[in-house]
PDB file of C-alpha atoms in Angstrom:
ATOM      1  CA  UNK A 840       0.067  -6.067  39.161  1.00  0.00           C
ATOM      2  CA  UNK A 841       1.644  -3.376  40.918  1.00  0.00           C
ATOM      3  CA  UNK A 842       4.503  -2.825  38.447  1.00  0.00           C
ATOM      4  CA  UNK A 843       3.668  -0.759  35.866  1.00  0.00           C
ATOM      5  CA  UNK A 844       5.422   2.378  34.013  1.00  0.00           C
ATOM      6  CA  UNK A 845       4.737   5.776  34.708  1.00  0.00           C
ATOM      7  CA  UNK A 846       1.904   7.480  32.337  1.00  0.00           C
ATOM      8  CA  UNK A 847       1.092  10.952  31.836  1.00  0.00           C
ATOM      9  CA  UNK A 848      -2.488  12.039  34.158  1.00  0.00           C
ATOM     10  CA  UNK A 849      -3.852  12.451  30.295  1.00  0.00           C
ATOM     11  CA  UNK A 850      -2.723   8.880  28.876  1.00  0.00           C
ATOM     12  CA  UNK A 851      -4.523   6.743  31.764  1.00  0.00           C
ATOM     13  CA  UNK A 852      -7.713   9.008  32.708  1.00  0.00           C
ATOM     14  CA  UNK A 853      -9.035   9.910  29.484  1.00  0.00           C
ATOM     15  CA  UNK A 854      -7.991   5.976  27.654  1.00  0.00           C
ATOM     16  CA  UNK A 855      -7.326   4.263  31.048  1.00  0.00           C
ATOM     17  CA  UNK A 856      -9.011   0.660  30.051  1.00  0.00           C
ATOM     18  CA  UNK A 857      -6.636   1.147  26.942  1.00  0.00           C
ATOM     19  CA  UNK A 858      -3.873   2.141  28.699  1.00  0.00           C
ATOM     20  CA  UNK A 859      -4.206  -1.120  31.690  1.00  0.00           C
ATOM     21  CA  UNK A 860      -4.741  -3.607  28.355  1.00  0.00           C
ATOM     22  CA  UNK A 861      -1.898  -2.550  26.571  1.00  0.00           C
ATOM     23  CA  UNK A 862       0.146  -2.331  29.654  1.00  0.00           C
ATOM     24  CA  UNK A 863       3.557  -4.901  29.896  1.00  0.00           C
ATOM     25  CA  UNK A 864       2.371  -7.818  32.148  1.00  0.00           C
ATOM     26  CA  UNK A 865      -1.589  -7.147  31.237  1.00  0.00           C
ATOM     27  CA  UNK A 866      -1.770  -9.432  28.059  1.00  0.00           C
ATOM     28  CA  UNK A 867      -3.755 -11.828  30.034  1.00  0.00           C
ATOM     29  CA  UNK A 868      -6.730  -9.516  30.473  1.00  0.00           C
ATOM     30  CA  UNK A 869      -9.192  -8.400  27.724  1.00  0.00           C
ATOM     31  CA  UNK A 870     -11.300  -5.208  27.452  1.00  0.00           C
ATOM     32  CA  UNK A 871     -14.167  -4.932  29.480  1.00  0.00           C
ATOM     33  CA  UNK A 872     -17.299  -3.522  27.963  1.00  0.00           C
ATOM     34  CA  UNK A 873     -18.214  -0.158  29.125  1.00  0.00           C
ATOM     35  CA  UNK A 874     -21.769  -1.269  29.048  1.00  0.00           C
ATOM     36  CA  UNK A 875     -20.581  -4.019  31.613  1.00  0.00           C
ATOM     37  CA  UNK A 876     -19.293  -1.530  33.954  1.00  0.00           C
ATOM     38  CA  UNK A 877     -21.735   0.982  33.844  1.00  0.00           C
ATOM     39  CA  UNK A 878     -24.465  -1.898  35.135  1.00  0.00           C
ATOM     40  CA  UNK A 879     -24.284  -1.400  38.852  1.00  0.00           C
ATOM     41  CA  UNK A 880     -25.987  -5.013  38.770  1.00  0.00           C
ATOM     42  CA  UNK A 881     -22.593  -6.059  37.642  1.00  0.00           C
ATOM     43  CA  UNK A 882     -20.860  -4.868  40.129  1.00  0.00           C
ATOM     44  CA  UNK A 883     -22.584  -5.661  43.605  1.00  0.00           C
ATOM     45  CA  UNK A 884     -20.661  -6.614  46.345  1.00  0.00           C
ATOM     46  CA  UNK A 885     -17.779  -4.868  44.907  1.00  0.00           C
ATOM     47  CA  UNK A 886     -18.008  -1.672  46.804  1.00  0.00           C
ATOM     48  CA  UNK A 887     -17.055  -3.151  50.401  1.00  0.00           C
ATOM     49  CA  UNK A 888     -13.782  -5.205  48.292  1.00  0.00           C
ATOM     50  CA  UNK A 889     -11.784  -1.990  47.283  1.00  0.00           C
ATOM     51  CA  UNK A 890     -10.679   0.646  48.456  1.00  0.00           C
ATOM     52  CA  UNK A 891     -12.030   4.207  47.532  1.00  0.00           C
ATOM     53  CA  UNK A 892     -14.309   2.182  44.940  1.00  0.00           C
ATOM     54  CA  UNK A 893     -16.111   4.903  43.426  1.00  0.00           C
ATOM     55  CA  UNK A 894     -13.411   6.777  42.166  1.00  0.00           C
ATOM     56  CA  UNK A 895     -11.989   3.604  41.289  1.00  0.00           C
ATOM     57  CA  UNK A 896     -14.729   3.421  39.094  1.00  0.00           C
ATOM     58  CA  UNK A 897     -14.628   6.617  38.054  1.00  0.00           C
ATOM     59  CA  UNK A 898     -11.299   5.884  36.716  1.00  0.00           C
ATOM     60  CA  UNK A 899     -11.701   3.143  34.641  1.00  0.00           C
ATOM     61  CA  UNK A 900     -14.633   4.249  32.783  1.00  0.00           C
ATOM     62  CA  UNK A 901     -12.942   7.932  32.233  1.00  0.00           C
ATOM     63  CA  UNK A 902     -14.850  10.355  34.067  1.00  0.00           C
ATOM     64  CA  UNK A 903     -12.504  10.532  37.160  1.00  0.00           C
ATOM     65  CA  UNK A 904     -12.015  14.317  37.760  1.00  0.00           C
ATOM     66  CA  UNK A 905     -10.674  14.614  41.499  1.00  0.00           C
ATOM     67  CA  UNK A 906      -7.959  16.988  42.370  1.00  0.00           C
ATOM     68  CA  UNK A 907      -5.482  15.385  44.439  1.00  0.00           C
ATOM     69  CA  UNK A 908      -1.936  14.961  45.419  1.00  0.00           C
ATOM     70  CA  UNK A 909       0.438  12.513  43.606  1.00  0.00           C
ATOM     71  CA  UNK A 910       0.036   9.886  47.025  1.00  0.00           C
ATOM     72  CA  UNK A 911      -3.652   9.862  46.682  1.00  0.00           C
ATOM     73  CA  UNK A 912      -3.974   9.431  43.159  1.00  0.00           C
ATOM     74  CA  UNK A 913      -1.422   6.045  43.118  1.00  0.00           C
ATOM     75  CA  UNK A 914      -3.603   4.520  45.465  1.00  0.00           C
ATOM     76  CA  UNK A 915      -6.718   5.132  42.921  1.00  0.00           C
ATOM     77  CA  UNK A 916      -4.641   3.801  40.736  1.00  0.00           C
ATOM     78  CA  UNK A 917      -3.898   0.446  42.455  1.00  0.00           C
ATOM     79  CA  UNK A 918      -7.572   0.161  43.815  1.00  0.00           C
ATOM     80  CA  UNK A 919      -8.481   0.481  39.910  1.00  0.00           C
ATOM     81  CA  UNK A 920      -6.546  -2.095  38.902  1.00  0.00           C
ATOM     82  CA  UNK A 921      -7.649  -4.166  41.505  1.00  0.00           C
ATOM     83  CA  UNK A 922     -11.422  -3.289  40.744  1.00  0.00           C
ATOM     84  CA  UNK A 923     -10.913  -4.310  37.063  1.00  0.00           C
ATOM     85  CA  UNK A 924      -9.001  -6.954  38.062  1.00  0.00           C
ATOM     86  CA  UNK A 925     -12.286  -8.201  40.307  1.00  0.00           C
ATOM     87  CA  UNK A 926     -14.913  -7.034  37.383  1.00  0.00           C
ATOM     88  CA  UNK A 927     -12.893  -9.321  34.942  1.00  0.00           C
ATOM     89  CA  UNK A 928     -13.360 -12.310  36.953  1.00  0.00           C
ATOM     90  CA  UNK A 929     -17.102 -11.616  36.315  1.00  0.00           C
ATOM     91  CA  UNK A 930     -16.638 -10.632  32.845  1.00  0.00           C
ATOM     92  CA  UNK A 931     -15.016 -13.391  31.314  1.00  0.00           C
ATOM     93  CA  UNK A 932     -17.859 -16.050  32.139  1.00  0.00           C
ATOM     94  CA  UNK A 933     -20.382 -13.856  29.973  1.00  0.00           C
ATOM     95  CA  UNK A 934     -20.973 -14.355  26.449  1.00  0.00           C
ATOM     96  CA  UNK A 935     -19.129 -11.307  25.548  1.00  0.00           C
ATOM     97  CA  UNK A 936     -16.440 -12.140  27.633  1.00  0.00           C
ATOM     98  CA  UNK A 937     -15.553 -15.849  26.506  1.00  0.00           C
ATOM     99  CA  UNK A 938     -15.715 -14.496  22.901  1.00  0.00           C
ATOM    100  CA  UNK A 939     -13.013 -12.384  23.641  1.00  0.00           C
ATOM    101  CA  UNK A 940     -11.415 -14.930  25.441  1.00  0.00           C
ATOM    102  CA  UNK A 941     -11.504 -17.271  22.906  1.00  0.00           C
ATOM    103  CA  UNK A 942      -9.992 -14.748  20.258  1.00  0.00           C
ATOM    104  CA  UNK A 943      -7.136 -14.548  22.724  1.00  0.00           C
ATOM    105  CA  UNK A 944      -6.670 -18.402  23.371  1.00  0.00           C
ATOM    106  CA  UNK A 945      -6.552 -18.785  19.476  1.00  0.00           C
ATOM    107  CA  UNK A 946      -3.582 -16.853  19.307  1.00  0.00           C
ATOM    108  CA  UNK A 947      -1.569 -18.310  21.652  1.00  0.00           C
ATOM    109  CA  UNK A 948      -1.495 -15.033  23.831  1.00  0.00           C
ATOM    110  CA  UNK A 949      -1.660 -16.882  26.787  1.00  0.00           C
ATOM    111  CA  UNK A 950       1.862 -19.316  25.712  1.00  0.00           C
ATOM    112  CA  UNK A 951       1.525 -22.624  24.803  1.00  0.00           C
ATOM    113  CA  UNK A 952       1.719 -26.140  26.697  1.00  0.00           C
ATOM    114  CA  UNK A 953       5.547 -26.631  27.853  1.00  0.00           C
ATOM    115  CA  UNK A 954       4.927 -30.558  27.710  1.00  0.00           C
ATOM    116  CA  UNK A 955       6.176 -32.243  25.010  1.00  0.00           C
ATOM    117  CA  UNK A 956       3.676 -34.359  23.730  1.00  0.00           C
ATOM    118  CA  UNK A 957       1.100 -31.867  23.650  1.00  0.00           C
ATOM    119  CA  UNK A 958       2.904 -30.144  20.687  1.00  0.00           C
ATOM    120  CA  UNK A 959       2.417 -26.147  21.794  1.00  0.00           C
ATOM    121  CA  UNK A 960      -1.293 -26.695  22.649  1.00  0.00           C
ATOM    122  CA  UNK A 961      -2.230 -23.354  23.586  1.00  0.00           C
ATOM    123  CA  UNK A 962      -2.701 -22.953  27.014  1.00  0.00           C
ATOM    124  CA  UNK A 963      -5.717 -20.173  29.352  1.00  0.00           C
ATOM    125  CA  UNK A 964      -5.273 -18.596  32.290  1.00  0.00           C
ATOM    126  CA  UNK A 965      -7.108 -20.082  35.714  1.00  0.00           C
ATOM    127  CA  UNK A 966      -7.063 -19.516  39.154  1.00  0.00           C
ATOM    128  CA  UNK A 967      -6.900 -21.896  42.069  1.00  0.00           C
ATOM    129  CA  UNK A 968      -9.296 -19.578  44.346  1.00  0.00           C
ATOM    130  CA  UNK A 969     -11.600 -16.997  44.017  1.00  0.00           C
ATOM    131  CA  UNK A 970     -10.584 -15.152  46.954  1.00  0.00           C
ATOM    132  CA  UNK A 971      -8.312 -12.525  45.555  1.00  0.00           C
ATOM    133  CA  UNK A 972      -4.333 -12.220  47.133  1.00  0.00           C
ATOM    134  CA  UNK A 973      -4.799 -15.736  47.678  1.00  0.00           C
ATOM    135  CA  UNK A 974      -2.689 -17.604  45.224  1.00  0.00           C
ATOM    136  CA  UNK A 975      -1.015 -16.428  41.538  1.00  0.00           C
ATOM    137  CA  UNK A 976      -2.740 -17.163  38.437  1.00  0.00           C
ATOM    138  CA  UNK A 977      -1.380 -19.958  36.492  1.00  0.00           C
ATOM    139  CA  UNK A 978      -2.215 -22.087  32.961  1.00  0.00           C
ATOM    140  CA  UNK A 979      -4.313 -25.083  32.361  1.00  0.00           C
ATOM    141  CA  UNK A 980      -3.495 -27.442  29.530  1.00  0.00           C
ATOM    142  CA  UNK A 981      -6.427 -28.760  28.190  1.00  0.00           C
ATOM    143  CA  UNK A 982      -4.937 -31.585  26.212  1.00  0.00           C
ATOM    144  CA  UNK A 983      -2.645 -32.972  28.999  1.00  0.00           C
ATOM    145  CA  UNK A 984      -5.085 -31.292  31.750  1.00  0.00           C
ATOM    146  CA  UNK A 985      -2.275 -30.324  34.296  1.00  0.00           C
ATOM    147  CA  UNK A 986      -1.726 -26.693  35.458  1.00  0.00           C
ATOM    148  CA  UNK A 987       1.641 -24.653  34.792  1.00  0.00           C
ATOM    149  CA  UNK A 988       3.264 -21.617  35.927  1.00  0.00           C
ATOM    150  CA  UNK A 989       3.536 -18.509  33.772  1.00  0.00           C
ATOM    151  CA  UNK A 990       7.036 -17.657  32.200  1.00  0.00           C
ATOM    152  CA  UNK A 991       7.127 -14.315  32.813  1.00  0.00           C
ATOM    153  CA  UNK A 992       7.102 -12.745  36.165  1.00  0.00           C
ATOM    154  CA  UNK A 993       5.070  -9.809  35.452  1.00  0.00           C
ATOM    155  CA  UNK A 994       1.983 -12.655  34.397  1.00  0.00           C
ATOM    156  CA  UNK A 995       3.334 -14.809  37.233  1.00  0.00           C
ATOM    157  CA  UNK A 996       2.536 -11.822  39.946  1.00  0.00           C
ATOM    158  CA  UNK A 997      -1.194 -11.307  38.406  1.00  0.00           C
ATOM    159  CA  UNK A 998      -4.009 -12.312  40.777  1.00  0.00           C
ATOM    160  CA  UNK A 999      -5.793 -15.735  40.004  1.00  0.00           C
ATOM    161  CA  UNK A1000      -9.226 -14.506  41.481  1.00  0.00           C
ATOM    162  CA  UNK A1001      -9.241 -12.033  38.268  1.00  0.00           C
ATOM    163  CA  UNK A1002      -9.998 -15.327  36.559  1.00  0.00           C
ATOM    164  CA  UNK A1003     -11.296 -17.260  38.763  1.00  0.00           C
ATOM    165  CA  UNK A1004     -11.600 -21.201  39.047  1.00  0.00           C
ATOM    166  CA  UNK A1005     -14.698 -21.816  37.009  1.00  0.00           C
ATOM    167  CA  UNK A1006     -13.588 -19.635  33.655  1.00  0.00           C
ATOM    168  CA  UNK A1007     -11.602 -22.417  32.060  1.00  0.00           C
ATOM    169  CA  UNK A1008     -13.779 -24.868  32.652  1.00  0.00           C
ATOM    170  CA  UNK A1009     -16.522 -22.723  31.261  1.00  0.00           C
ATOM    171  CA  UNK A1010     -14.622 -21.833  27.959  1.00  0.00           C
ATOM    172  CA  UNK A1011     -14.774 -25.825  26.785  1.00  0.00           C
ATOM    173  CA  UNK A1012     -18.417 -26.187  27.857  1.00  0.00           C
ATOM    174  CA  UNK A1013     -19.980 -23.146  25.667  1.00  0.00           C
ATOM    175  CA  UNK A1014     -17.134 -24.261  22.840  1.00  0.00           C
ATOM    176  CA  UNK A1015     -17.085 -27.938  23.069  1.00  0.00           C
ATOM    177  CA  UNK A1016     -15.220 -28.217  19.739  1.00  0.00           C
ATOM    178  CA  UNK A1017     -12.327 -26.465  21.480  1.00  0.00           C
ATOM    179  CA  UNK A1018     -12.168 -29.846  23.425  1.00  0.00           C
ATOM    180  CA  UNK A1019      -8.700 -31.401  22.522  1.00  0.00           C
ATOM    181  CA  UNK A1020      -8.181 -35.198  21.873  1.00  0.00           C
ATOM    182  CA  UNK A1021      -6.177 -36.258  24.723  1.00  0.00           C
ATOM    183  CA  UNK A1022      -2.708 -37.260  23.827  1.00  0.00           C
ATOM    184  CA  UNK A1023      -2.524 -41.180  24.111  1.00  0.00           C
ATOM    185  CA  UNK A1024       1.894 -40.128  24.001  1.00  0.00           C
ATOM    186  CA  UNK A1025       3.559 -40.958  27.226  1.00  0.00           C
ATOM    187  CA  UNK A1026       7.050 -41.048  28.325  1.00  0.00           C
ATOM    188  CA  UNK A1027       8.403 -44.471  28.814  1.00  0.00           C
ATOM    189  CA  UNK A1028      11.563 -45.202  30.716  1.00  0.00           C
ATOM    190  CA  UNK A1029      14.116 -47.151  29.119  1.00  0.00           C
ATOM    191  CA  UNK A1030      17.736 -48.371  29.922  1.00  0.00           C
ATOM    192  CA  UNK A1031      19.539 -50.043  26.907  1.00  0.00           C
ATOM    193  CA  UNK A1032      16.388 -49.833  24.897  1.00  0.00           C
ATOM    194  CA  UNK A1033      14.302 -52.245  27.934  1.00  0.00           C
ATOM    195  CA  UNK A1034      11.466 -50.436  29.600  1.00  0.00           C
ATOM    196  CA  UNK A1035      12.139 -49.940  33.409  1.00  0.00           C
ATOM    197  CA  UNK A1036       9.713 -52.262  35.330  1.00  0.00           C
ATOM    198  CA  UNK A1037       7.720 -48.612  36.983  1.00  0.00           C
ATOM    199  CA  UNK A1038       6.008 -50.420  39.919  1.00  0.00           C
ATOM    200  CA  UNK A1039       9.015 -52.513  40.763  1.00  0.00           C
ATOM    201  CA  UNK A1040      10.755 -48.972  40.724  1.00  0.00           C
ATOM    202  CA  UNK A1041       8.666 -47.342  43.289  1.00  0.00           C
ATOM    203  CA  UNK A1042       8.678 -49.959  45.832  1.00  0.00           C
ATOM    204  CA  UNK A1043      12.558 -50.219  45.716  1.00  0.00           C
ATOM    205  CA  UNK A1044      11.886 -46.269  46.230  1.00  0.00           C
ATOM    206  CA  UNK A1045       9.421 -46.373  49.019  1.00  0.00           C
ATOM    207  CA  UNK A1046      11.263 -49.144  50.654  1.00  0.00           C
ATOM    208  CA  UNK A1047      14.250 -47.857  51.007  1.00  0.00           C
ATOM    209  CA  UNK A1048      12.786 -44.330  52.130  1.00  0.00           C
ATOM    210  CA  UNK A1049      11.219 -45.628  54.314  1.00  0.00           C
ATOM    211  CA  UNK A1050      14.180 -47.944  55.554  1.00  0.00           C
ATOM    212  CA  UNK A1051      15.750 -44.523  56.088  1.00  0.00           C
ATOM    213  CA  UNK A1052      13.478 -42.502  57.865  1.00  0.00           C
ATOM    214  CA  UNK A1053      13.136 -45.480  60.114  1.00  0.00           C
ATOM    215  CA  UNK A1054      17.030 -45.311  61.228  1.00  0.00           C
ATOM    216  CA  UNK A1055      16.751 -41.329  61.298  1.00  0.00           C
ATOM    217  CA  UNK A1056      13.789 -42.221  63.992  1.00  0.00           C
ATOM    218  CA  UNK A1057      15.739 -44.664  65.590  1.00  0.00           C
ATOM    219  CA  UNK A1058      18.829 -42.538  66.094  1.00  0.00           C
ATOM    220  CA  UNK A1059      16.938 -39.919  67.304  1.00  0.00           C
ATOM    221  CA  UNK A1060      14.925 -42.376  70.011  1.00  0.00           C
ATOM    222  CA  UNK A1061      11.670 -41.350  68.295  1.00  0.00           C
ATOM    223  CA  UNK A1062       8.531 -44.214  67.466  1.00  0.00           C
ATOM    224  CA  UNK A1063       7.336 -44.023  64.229  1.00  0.00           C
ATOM    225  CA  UNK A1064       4.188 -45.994  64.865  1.00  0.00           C
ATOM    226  CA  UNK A1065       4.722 -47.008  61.503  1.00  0.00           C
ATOM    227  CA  UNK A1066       2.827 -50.574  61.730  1.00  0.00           C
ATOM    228  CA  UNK A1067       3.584 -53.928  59.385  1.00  0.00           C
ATOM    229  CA  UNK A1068       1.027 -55.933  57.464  1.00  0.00           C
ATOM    230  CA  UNK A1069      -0.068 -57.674  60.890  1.00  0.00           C
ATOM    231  CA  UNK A1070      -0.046 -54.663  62.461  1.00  0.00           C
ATOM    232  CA  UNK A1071       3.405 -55.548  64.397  1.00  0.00           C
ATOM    233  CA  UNK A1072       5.749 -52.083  65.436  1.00  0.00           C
ATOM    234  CA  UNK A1073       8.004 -52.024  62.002  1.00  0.00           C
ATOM    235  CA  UNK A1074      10.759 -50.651  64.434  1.00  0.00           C
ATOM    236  CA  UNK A1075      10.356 -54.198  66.548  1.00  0.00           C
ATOM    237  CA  UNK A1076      10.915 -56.187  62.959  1.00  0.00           C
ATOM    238  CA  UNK A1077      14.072 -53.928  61.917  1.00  0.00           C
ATOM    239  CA  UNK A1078      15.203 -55.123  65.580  1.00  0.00           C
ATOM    240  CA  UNK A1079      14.204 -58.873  65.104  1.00  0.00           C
ATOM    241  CA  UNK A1080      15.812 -58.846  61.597  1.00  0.00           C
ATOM    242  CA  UNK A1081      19.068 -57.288  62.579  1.00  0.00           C
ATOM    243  CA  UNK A1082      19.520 -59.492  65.848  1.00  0.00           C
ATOM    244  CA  UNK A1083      18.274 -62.790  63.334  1.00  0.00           C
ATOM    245  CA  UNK A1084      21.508 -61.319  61.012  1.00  0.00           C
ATOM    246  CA  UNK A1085      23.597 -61.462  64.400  1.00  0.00           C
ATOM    247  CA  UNK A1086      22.850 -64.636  65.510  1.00  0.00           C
ATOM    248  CA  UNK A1087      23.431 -66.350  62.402  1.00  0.00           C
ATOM    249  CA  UNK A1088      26.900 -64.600  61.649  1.00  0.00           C
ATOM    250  CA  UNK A1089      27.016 -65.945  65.449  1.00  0.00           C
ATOM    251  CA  UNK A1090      26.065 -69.424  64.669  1.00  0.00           C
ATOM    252  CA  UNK A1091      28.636 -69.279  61.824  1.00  0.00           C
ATOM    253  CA  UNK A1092      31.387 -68.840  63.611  1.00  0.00           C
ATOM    254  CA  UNK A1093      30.493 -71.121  66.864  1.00  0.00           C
ATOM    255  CA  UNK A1094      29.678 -74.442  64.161  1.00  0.00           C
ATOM    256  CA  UNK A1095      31.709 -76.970  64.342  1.00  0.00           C
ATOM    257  CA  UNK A1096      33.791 -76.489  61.011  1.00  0.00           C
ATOM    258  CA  UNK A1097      35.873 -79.161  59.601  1.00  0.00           C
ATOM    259  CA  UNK A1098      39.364 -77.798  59.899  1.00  0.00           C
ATOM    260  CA  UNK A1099      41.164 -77.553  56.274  1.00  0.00           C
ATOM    261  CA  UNK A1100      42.468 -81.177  55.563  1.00  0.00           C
ATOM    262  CA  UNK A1101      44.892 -81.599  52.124  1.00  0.00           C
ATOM    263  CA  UNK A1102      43.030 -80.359  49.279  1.00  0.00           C
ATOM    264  CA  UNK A1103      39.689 -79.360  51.215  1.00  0.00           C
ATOM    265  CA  UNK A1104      38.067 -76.411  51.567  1.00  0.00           C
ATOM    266  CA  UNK A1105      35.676 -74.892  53.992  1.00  0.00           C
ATOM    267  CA  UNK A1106      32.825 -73.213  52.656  1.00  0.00           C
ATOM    268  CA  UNK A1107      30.064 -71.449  54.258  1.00  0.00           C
ATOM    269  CA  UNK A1108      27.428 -73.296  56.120  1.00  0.00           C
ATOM    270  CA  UNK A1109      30.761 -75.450  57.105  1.00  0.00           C
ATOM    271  CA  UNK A1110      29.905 -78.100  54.357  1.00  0.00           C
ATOM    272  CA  UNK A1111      33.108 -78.827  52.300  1.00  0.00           C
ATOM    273  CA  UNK A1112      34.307 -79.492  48.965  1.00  0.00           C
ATOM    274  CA  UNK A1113      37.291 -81.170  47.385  1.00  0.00           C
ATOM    275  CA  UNK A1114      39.866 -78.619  44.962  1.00  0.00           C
ATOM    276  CA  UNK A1115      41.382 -81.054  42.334  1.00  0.00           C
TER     277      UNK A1115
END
């Protein structure tokens, strides 16, 4: 949130909200109220979160009017947008707020589901904490209910506590018809047309990763502690196995093998068989 152009002192103190909504990389955030901001009650705890809060303040509802040098005033700046940023998180779980919201989510301004079978459902922005510089905002899908990253790498470097993690979820339960009909469409993995067998798949998978990690372990003269199904060392049962494979190549070769008589032939197990 740190990016933004260069304004003239009269563009962002006399229409700063204005200026911070129409801003490139701010089309997640909507207009706060100035009735909302002007509510100390709205704003407790605040104070101790930001730096140089009350001209923060002062800033964003237009009646900054400090004299200062070009160093101080950026850092008003970024401790304004950080302030609204916080405020916002509050704002957009009031009934004011989701309206605005939900005028926002209608148009798509937040991009639409990148999965295929949920057909551009639009998506809204969430965060995974509410402690801010945490973790990036991102987008929850409320058809296919996963969570995506943002496109754009101005909206990917926004703040998810300026959300928060309970807005989303809030937005469906005041507007229940927003609720989308999950989509029953799934991928299905096919080769020539016949579904892959998916279970059968991921064993093969975890089997041989695992058959691989154990001969990394092995090489390296580490114990995996990795137990079987009656609890026996899986390291002792790769040993057993490969010395069982030994002795019977072993065995093979010590049998007492008919030698090759006429038209006979020797086949494994030393049984024999007669070529016409």
């Amino acid at each position: 949130m740190d990016d933004f152009a260069s304004e003239s002192d009269s563009d962002y103190t006399s229409y700063w909200r204005d200026w911070f909504i129409s801003s490139r990389g701010n089309e997640y955030f909507c207009e706060i109220d100035e009735d909302y901001l002007t509510d100390r009650f709205n704003l407790t705890g605040l104070n101790t979160e930001v730096q140089y809060y009350q001209y923060a303040l002062d800033l964003i509802t237009d009646v900054f009017d400090l004299d200062c040098d070009d160093d101080m005033r950026e850092t008003i700046e970024k401790s304004a947008r950080h302030l609204y940023g916080l405020i916002h998180a509050r704002y957009v779980v009031t009934t004011r707020g989701l309206a605005k919201m939900l005028d926002k989510y209608k148009k798509a301004d937040f991009g639409k589901c990148p999965r295929v079978f949920c057909h551009s459902h639009p998506l809204l922005p969430m965060g995974q904490t509410d402690v801010p510089n945490q973790k990036p905002v991102k987008l929850y899908c409320a058809r296919c209910e996963d969570v995506y990253n943002p496109k754009s790498s101005r909206h990917a470097a926004i703040d998810g506590a300026y959300f928060g993690t309970s807005f989303h979820n809030i937005m469906f339960q005041v507007y229940p018809a927003l609720v989308p009909p999950k989509s029953a469409e799934r991928y299905i993995p096919r080769v020539y047309g016949f579904r892959v067998h998916a279970p059968a798949a991921l064993i093969r998978w975890q089997n041989s990763k695992r058959t691989d990690m154990l001969r990394r372990l092995r090489k390296m003269e580490v114990e995996s502690g990795f137990k079987g199904e009656n609890g026996e060392d899986l390291e002792d049962l790769d040993d057993e196995e490969e010395d069982d494979d030994d002795d019977e190549a072993a065995g093979l070769l010590d049998e007492d093998v008919p030698l090759d008589h006429d038209n006979d032939v020797v086949i494994a197990g030393g049984g024999q068989t007669n070529v016409s």
